[in-house]
mmCIF file of C-alpha atoms in Angstrom:
data_model
loop_
_atom_site.group_PDB
_atom_site.id
_atom_site.type_symbol
_atom_site.label_atom_id
_atom_site.label_comp_id
_atom_site.label_asym_id
_atom_site.label_seq_id
_atom_site.Cartn_x
_atom_site.Cartn_y
_atom_site.Cartn_z
ATOM 1 C CA UNK A 1 93.557 -49.199 188.026
ATOM 2 C CA UNK A 2 90.071 -48.778 186.532
ATOM 3 C CA UNK A 3 88.741 -47.200 189.838
ATOM 4 C CA UNK A 4 91.803 -44.921 189.848
ATOM 5 C CA UNK A 5 90.863 -43.783 186.164
ATOM 6 C CA UNK A 6 87.171 -43.296 186.923
ATOM 7 C CA UNK A 7 88.044 -41.311 190.076
ATOM 8 C CA UNK A 8 90.400 -39.196 188.183
ATOM 9 C CA UNK A 9 87.983 -38.475 185.441
ATOM 10 C CA UNK A 10 85.317 -37.470 187.851
ATOM 11 C CA UNK A 11 87.703 -35.255 189.696
ATOM 12 C CA UNK A 12 88.464 -33.533 186.365
ATOM 13 C CA UNK A 13 84.873 -33.061 185.390
ATOM 14 C CA UNK A 14 84.146 -31.584 188.932
ATOM 15 C CA UNK A 15 87.138 -29.374 188.691
ATOM 16 C CA UNK A 16 86.125 -28.112 185.201
ATOM 17 C CA UNK A 17 82.268 -27.636 186.294
ATOM 18 C CA UNK A 18 83.164 -26.052 189.286
ATOM 19 C CA UNK A 19 83.040 -22.502 188.064
ATOM 20 C CA UNK A 20 79.598 -23.038 186.377
ATOM 21 C CA UNK A 21 78.314 -24.353 189.763
ATOM 22 C CA UNK A 22 79.459 -21.166 191.212
ATOM 23 C CA UNK A 23 78.508 -18.550 188.547
ATOM 24 C CA UNK A 24 74.982 -19.733 187.728
ATOM 25 C CA UNK A 25 73.522 -19.496 191.356
ATOM 26 C CA UNK A 26 75.247 -16.211 191.839
ATOM 27 C CA UNK A 27 73.345 -14.801 188.552
ATOM 28 C CA UNK A 28 70.246 -15.384 190.667
ATOM 29 C CA UNK A 29 71.566 -13.595 193.822
ATOM 30 C CA UNK A 30 69.396 -11.024 195.510
ATOM 31 C CA UNK A 31 72.460 -9.557 196.949
ATOM 32 C CA UNK A 32 73.928 -6.009 195.739
ATOM 33 C CA UNK A 33 77.359 -7.368 195.286
ATOM 34 C CA UNK A 34 78.735 -10.847 194.365
ATOM 35 C CA UNK A 35 78.084 -13.301 197.018
ATOM 36 C CA UNK A 36 78.212 -17.034 197.149
ATOM 37 C CA UNK A 37 76.218 -18.724 198.387
ATOM 38 C CA UNK A 38 73.397 -16.239 197.664
ATOM 39 C CA UNK A 39 71.794 -14.879 200.683
ATOM 40 C CA UNK A 40 68.348 -14.573 198.569
ATOM 41 C CA UNK A 41 67.082 -15.116 195.063
ATOM 42 C CA UNK A 42 66.305 -12.585 192.557
ATOM 43 C CA UNK A 43 66.208 -11.976 188.650
ATOM 44 C CA UNK A 44 67.635 -8.393 189.380
ATOM 45 C CA UNK A 45 70.834 -8.944 187.156
ATOM 46 C CA UNK A 46 69.100 -10.413 184.290
ATOM 47 C CA UNK A 47 66.633 -7.264 184.434
ATOM 48 C CA UNK A 48 69.581 -5.231 184.540
ATOM 49 C CA UNK A 49 71.109 -6.895 181.359
ATOM 50 C CA UNK A 50 68.101 -6.965 179.362
ATOM 51 C CA UNK A 51 67.190 -3.257 180.316
ATOM 52 C CA UNK A 52 70.742 -2.123 179.412
ATOM 53 C CA UNK A 53 71.022 -0.706 175.619
ATOM 54 C CA UNK A 54 74.672 -1.339 175.748
ATOM 55 C CA UNK A 55 74.320 -4.904 176.422
ATOM 56 C CA UNK A 56 71.449 -5.352 173.836
ATOM 57 C CA UNK A 57 73.723 -3.599 171.317
ATOM 58 C CA UNK A 58 76.663 -5.858 172.119
ATOM 59 C CA UNK A 59 74.405 -8.937 171.761
ATOM 60 C CA UNK A 60 73.071 -7.776 168.325
ATOM 61 C CA UNK A 61 76.558 -7.279 167.089
ATOM 62 C CA UNK A 62 77.873 -10.524 168.363
ATOM 63 C CA UNK A 63 74.901 -12.396 166.550
ATOM 64 C CA UNK A 64 75.511 -10.388 163.243
ATOM 65 C CA UNK A 65 79.174 -10.750 163.482
ATOM 66 C CA UNK A 66 78.911 -14.468 164.114
ATOM 67 C CA UNK A 67 76.394 -15.214 161.577
ATOM 68 C CA UNK A 68 78.151 -13.236 158.838
ATOM 69 C CA UNK A 69 81.680 -14.601 159.372
ATOM 70 C CA UNK A 70 80.706 -18.048 159.804
ATOM 71 C CA UNK A 71 78.585 -17.989 156.441
ATOM 72 C CA UNK A 72 81.353 -16.282 154.502
ATOM 73 C CA UNK A 73 84.034 -18.802 155.983
ATOM 74 C CA UNK A 74 81.653 -21.711 155.175
ATOM 75 C CA UNK A 75 81.779 -20.739 151.408
ATOM 76 C CA UNK A 76 85.530 -20.188 151.555
ATOM 77 C CA UNK A 77 86.239 -23.113 153.581
ATOM 78 C CA UNK A 78 84.251 -25.572 151.496
ATOM 79 C CA UNK A 79 85.843 -24.447 148.305
ATOM 80 C CA UNK A 80 89.198 -24.613 149.743
ATOM 81 C CA UNK A 81 88.670 -28.106 151.180
ATOM 82 C CA UNK A 82 87.410 -29.303 147.903
ATOM 83 C CA UNK A 83 90.541 -27.909 146.055
ATOM 84 C CA UNK A 84 92.850 -29.401 148.668
ATOM 85 C CA UNK A 85 91.036 -33.113 148.561
ATOM 86 C CA UNK A 86 90.278 -33.277 144.823
ATOM 87 C CA UNK A 87 92.945 -30.756 143.474
ATOM 88 C CA UNK A 88 95.754 -32.133 141.220
ATOM 89 C CA UNK A 89 97.947 -29.073 141.183
ATOM 90 C CA UNK A 90 101.455 -28.207 142.712
ATOM 91 C CA UNK A 91 101.524 -26.500 145.869
ATOM 92 C CA UNK A 92 98.602 -28.150 147.346
ATOM 93 C CA UNK A 93 100.156 -28.574 150.899
ATOM 94 C CA UNK A 94 101.266 -24.923 150.851
ATOM 95 C CA UNK A 95 97.771 -23.851 150.040
ATOM 96 C CA UNK A 96 96.308 -26.104 152.899
ATOM 97 C CA UNK A 97 99.042 -24.682 155.366
ATOM 98 C CA UNK A 98 98.029 -21.048 154.485
ATOM 99 C CA UNK A 99 94.363 -21.972 155.261
ATOM 100 C CA UNK A 100 95.147 -23.740 158.343
ATOM 101 C CA UNK A 101 97.704 -21.231 159.691
ATOM 102 C CA UNK A 102 95.365 -19.018 161.622
ATOM 103 C CA UNK A 103 94.465 -21.849 163.883
ATOM 104 C CA UNK A 104 98.090 -22.673 164.703
ATOM 105 C CA UNK A 105 99.431 -19.276 165.133
ATOM 106 C CA UNK A 106 98.711 -17.781 168.490
ATOM 107 C CA UNK A 107 95.946 -15.352 168.334
ATOM 108 C CA UNK A 108 97.949 -12.435 169.856
ATOM 109 C CA UNK A 109 100.191 -12.581 166.676
ATOM 110 C CA UNK A 110 97.141 -12.901 164.350
ATOM 111 C CA UNK A 111 95.423 -9.940 166.117
ATOM 112 C CA UNK A 112 98.647 -7.763 165.850
ATOM 113 C CA UNK A 113 99.081 -8.686 162.086
ATOM 114 C CA UNK A 114 95.505 -7.893 161.302
ATOM 115 C CA UNK A 115 95.698 -4.705 163.041
ATOM 116 C CA UNK A 116 98.630 -3.462 161.039
ATOM 117 C CA UNK A 117 97.065 -4.779 157.835
ATOM 118 C CA UNK A 118 93.742 -3.345 158.455
ATOM 119 C CA UNK A 119 95.206 -0.003 159.340
ATOM 120 C CA UNK A 120 97.016 0.281 156.110
ATOM 121 C CA UNK A 121 94.081 -0.796 154.198
ATOM 122 C CA UNK A 122 91.810 1.689 155.907
ATOM 123 C CA UNK A 123 89.509 -0.813 157.355
ATOM 124 C CA UNK A 124 90.329 -0.878 161.016
ATOM 125 C CA UNK A 125 87.648 -0.221 163.313
ATOM 126 C CA UNK A 126 84.888 -0.940 160.774
ATOM 127 C CA UNK A 127 82.320 -3.729 161.077
ATOM 128 C CA UNK A 128 83.309 -5.041 157.750
ATOM 129 C CA UNK A 129 86.945 -5.244 158.854
ATOM 130 C CA UNK A 130 85.758 -7.032 162.034
ATOM 131 C CA UNK A 131 83.821 -9.709 159.834
ATOM 132 C CA UNK A 132 86.781 -10.179 157.814
ATOM 133 C CA UNK A 133 89.031 -10.648 160.806
ATOM 134 C CA UNK A 134 86.754 -13.415 162.216
ATOM 135 C CA UNK A 135 86.498 -15.040 158.654
ATOM 136 C CA UNK A 136 90.047 -15.411 158.974
ATOM 137 C CA UNK A 137 90.051 -17.054 162.411
ATOM 138 C CA UNK A 138 87.222 -19.591 161.727
ATOM 139 C CA UNK A 139 87.862 -20.557 158.300
ATOM 140 C CA UNK A 140 90.566 -23.126 159.192
ATOM 141 C CA UNK A 141 88.191 -25.175 161.305
ATOM 142 C CA UNK A 142 85.643 -25.361 158.510
ATOM 143 C CA UNK A 143 88.275 -26.288 156.107
ATOM 144 C CA UNK A 144 89.283 -29.389 158.402
ATOM 145 C CA UNK A 145 85.661 -30.516 158.876
ATOM 146 C CA UNK A 146 84.905 -30.249 155.134
ATOM 147 C CA UNK A 147 88.051 -31.902 154.249
ATOM 148 C CA UNK A 148 86.931 -35.036 156.270
ATOM 149 C CA UNK A 149 83.524 -34.926 154.686
ATOM 150 C CA UNK A 150 84.778 -34.597 151.147
ATOM 151 C CA UNK A 151 87.321 -37.395 151.643
ATOM 152 C CA UNK A 152 84.630 -39.759 152.959
ATOM 153 C CA UNK A 153 82.609 -38.983 149.812
ATOM 154 C CA UNK A 154 83.264 -41.658 147.109
ATOM 155 C CA UNK A 155 85.373 -39.947 144.388
ATOM 156 C CA UNK A 156 84.031 -42.519 141.902
ATOM 157 C CA UNK A 157 80.665 -40.983 141.782
ATOM 158 C CA UNK A 158 82.136 -37.680 140.881
ATOM 159 C CA UNK A 159 84.262 -39.606 138.022
ATOM 160 C CA UNK A 160 81.195 -41.098 136.786
ATOM 161 C CA UNK A 161 79.337 -37.723 136.460
ATOM 162 C CA UNK A 162 82.414 -36.013 134.724
ATOM 163 C CA UNK A 163 82.410 -38.829 132.173
ATOM 164 C CA UNK A 164 78.784 -38.241 131.652
ATOM 165 C CA UNK A 165 79.571 -34.645 130.510
ATOM 166 C CA UNK A 166 79.003 -32.879 133.889
ATOM 167 C CA UNK A 167 81.426 -29.877 134.469
ATOM 168 C CA UNK A 168 83.499 -29.441 137.885
ATOM 169 C CA UNK A 169 81.080 -26.857 139.064
ATOM 170 C CA UNK A 170 78.065 -29.085 138.380
ATOM 171 C CA UNK A 171 79.832 -31.806 140.202
ATOM 172 C CA UNK A 172 80.340 -29.706 143.163
ATOM 173 C CA UNK A 173 77.088 -28.112 143.262
ATOM 174 C CA UNK A 174 74.821 -30.896 142.252
ATOM 175 C CA UNK A 175 76.476 -34.013 143.676
ATOM 176 C CA UNK A 176 79.086 -33.175 146.550
ATOM 177 C CA UNK A 177 77.465 -30.487 148.322
ATOM 178 C CA UNK A 178 74.058 -32.084 148.633
ATOM 179 C CA UNK A 179 75.860 -34.970 150.214
ATOM 180 C CA UNK A 180 77.827 -32.974 152.817
ATOM 181 C CA UNK A 181 75.268 -30.815 154.123
ATOM 182 C CA UNK A 182 75.223 -32.306 157.667
ATOM 183 C CA UNK A 183 79.158 -31.707 157.791
ATOM 184 C CA UNK A 184 78.662 -28.230 156.626
ATOM 185 C CA UNK A 185 75.919 -27.295 159.057
ATOM 186 C CA UNK A 186 77.993 -28.765 161.901
ATOM 187 C CA UNK A 187 81.034 -26.608 160.496
ATOM 188 C CA UNK A 188 79.037 -23.619 160.487
ATOM 189 C CA UNK A 189 77.584 -24.058 163.949
ATOM 190 C CA UNK A 190 81.252 -24.779 165.306
ATOM 191 C CA UNK A 191 82.419 -21.542 163.434
ATOM 192 C CA UNK A 192 79.510 -19.412 164.725
ATOM 193 C CA UNK A 193 80.385 -20.392 168.434
ATOM 194 C CA UNK A 194 84.076 -19.726 167.930
ATOM 195 C CA UNK A 195 83.380 -16.159 166.386
ATOM 196 C CA UNK A 196 80.552 -15.432 169.030
ATOM 197 C CA UNK A 197 83.027 -16.111 171.865
ATOM 198 C CA UNK A 198 86.105 -14.489 170.318
ATOM 199 C CA UNK A 199 87.721 -11.590 172.156
ATOM 200 C CA UNK A 200 91.372 -11.120 171.571
ATOM 201 C CA UNK A 201 91.305 -10.308 167.841
ATOM 202 C CA UNK A 202 88.128 -8.440 168.435
ATOM 203 C CA UNK A 203 89.881 -6.097 171.081
ATOM 204 C CA UNK A 204 92.528 -5.169 168.419
ATOM 205 C CA UNK A 205 90.376 -4.420 165.312
ATOM 206 C CA UNK A 206 86.619 -3.685 166.393
ATOM 207 C CA UNK A 207 87.234 -0.061 167.261
ATOM 208 C CA UNK A 208 84.059 1.319 168.745
ATOM 209 C CA UNK A 209 81.902 -1.645 167.830
ATOM 210 C CA UNK A 210 80.973 -3.784 170.984
ATOM 211 C CA UNK A 211 80.427 -7.489 171.232
ATOM 212 C CA UNK A 212 79.393 -9.614 174.081
ATOM 213 C CA UNK A 213 83.008 -10.971 174.971
ATOM 214 C CA UNK A 214 84.516 -7.347 174.416
ATOM 215 C CA UNK A 215 81.877 -5.862 176.750
ATOM 216 C CA UNK A 216 82.494 -8.403 179.420
ATOM 217 C CA UNK A 217 86.258 -7.564 179.207
ATOM 218 C CA UNK A 218 85.685 -3.922 179.387
ATOM 219 C CA UNK A 219 83.350 -4.275 182.509
ATOM 220 C CA UNK A 220 85.958 -6.521 184.273
ATOM 221 C CA UNK A 221 88.659 -3.905 183.821
ATOM 222 C CA UNK A 222 86.469 -1.101 185.449
ATOM 223 C CA UNK A 223 84.703 -3.098 188.083
ATOM 224 C CA UNK A 224 83.107 -6.401 188.876
ATOM 225 C CA UNK A 225 79.610 -5.778 188.018
ATOM 226 C CA UNK A 226 77.282 -8.566 189.063
ATOM 227 C CA UNK A 227 75.432 -8.322 185.697
ATOM 228 C CA UNK A 228 78.480 -10.313 184.393
ATOM 229 C CA UNK A 229 77.061 -13.558 186.051
ATOM 230 C CA UNK A 230 73.970 -13.309 184.122
ATOM 231 C CA UNK A 231 75.790 -12.653 180.886
ATOM 232 C CA UNK A 232 77.926 -15.729 181.614
ATOM 233 C CA UNK A 233 75.199 -17.800 182.623
ATOM 234 C CA UNK A 234 73.374 -17.080 179.257
ATOM 235 C CA UNK A 235 76.607 -17.657 177.301
ATOM 236 C CA UNK A 236 76.855 -21.103 179.072
ATOM 237 C CA UNK A 237 73.348 -21.916 177.985
ATOM 238 C CA UNK A 238 74.161 -20.845 174.484
ATOM 239 C CA UNK A 239 77.172 -23.041 174.315
ATOM 240 C CA UNK A 240 75.118 -26.052 175.614
ATOM 241 C CA UNK A 241 72.401 -25.491 173.114
ATOM 242 C CA UNK A 242 74.854 -25.088 170.242
ATOM 243 C CA UNK A 243 76.542 -28.412 171.338
ATOM 244 C CA UNK A 244 73.262 -30.232 171.337
ATOM 245 C CA UNK A 245 72.351 -28.874 167.941
ATOM 246 C CA UNK A 246 75.643 -29.994 166.731
ATOM 247 C CA UNK A 247 75.071 -33.550 168.213
ATOM 248 C CA UNK A 248 71.579 -33.406 166.376
ATOM 249 C CA UNK A 249 72.932 -32.280 163.048
ATOM 250 C CA UNK A 250 75.708 -34.916 162.906
ATOM 251 C CA UNK A 251 73.443 -37.812 164.109
ATOM 252 C CA UNK A 252 75.538 -38.460 167.140
ATOM 253 C CA UNK A 253 78.550 -39.275 165.054
ATOM 254 C CA UNK A 254 82.108 -38.397 166.463
ATOM 255 C CA UNK A 255 82.813 -34.961 165.462
ATOM 256 C CA UNK A 256 86.433 -33.867 165.476
ATOM 257 C CA UNK A 257 87.332 -30.522 163.886
#
């Protein structure tokens, strides 16, 4: 039985990693079209990528978008998580459900809803609206991570601070937040990666603003440009580095968003 489980696990890993084993070598191909195995080796597709102002603009937009949305979501998600865990008010479960809902609802439904709402608000196609849409998407993940972090922090420490005259704001900023910094950093990294890779909602509300995933989608609709393999390889590297940073921040502890 153990041999069967190990074999099945290895087979699943190979199956999941097969696209990587194909895409990465193809990105270094010297051929003029997609070819595997590569007939020769070259950095031509990376040169084409970094020489393209459109791809550079898309990369810059993706970084700005992911950084802004994950930072705003971290503030909202942390405050929301603290209210849920430590709050003593009616409707806590409803409040929690509203914060978590974007993670449960299919993204296409969220995208259509945001499209209609932003069109009526006059922010459809603006970069600010795009940031707001990504905040809606990534906040639930931050809420879940920070809820676990706050629950693991001994509430009696906060109670002692309150009895000594500290306000709720002082307790949150001076006691709770310094003790959940690793979890907050992990949540931010996770939200950053999610926002950076998001494409469905972005296609609906971004207007003329380009991001890396949107640019890749548009390229694949027109033609299969081998430059895509270089972009995909860099995205794979980016996600691996983000995962390693996440492990370093959490100290190797189990991280379950």
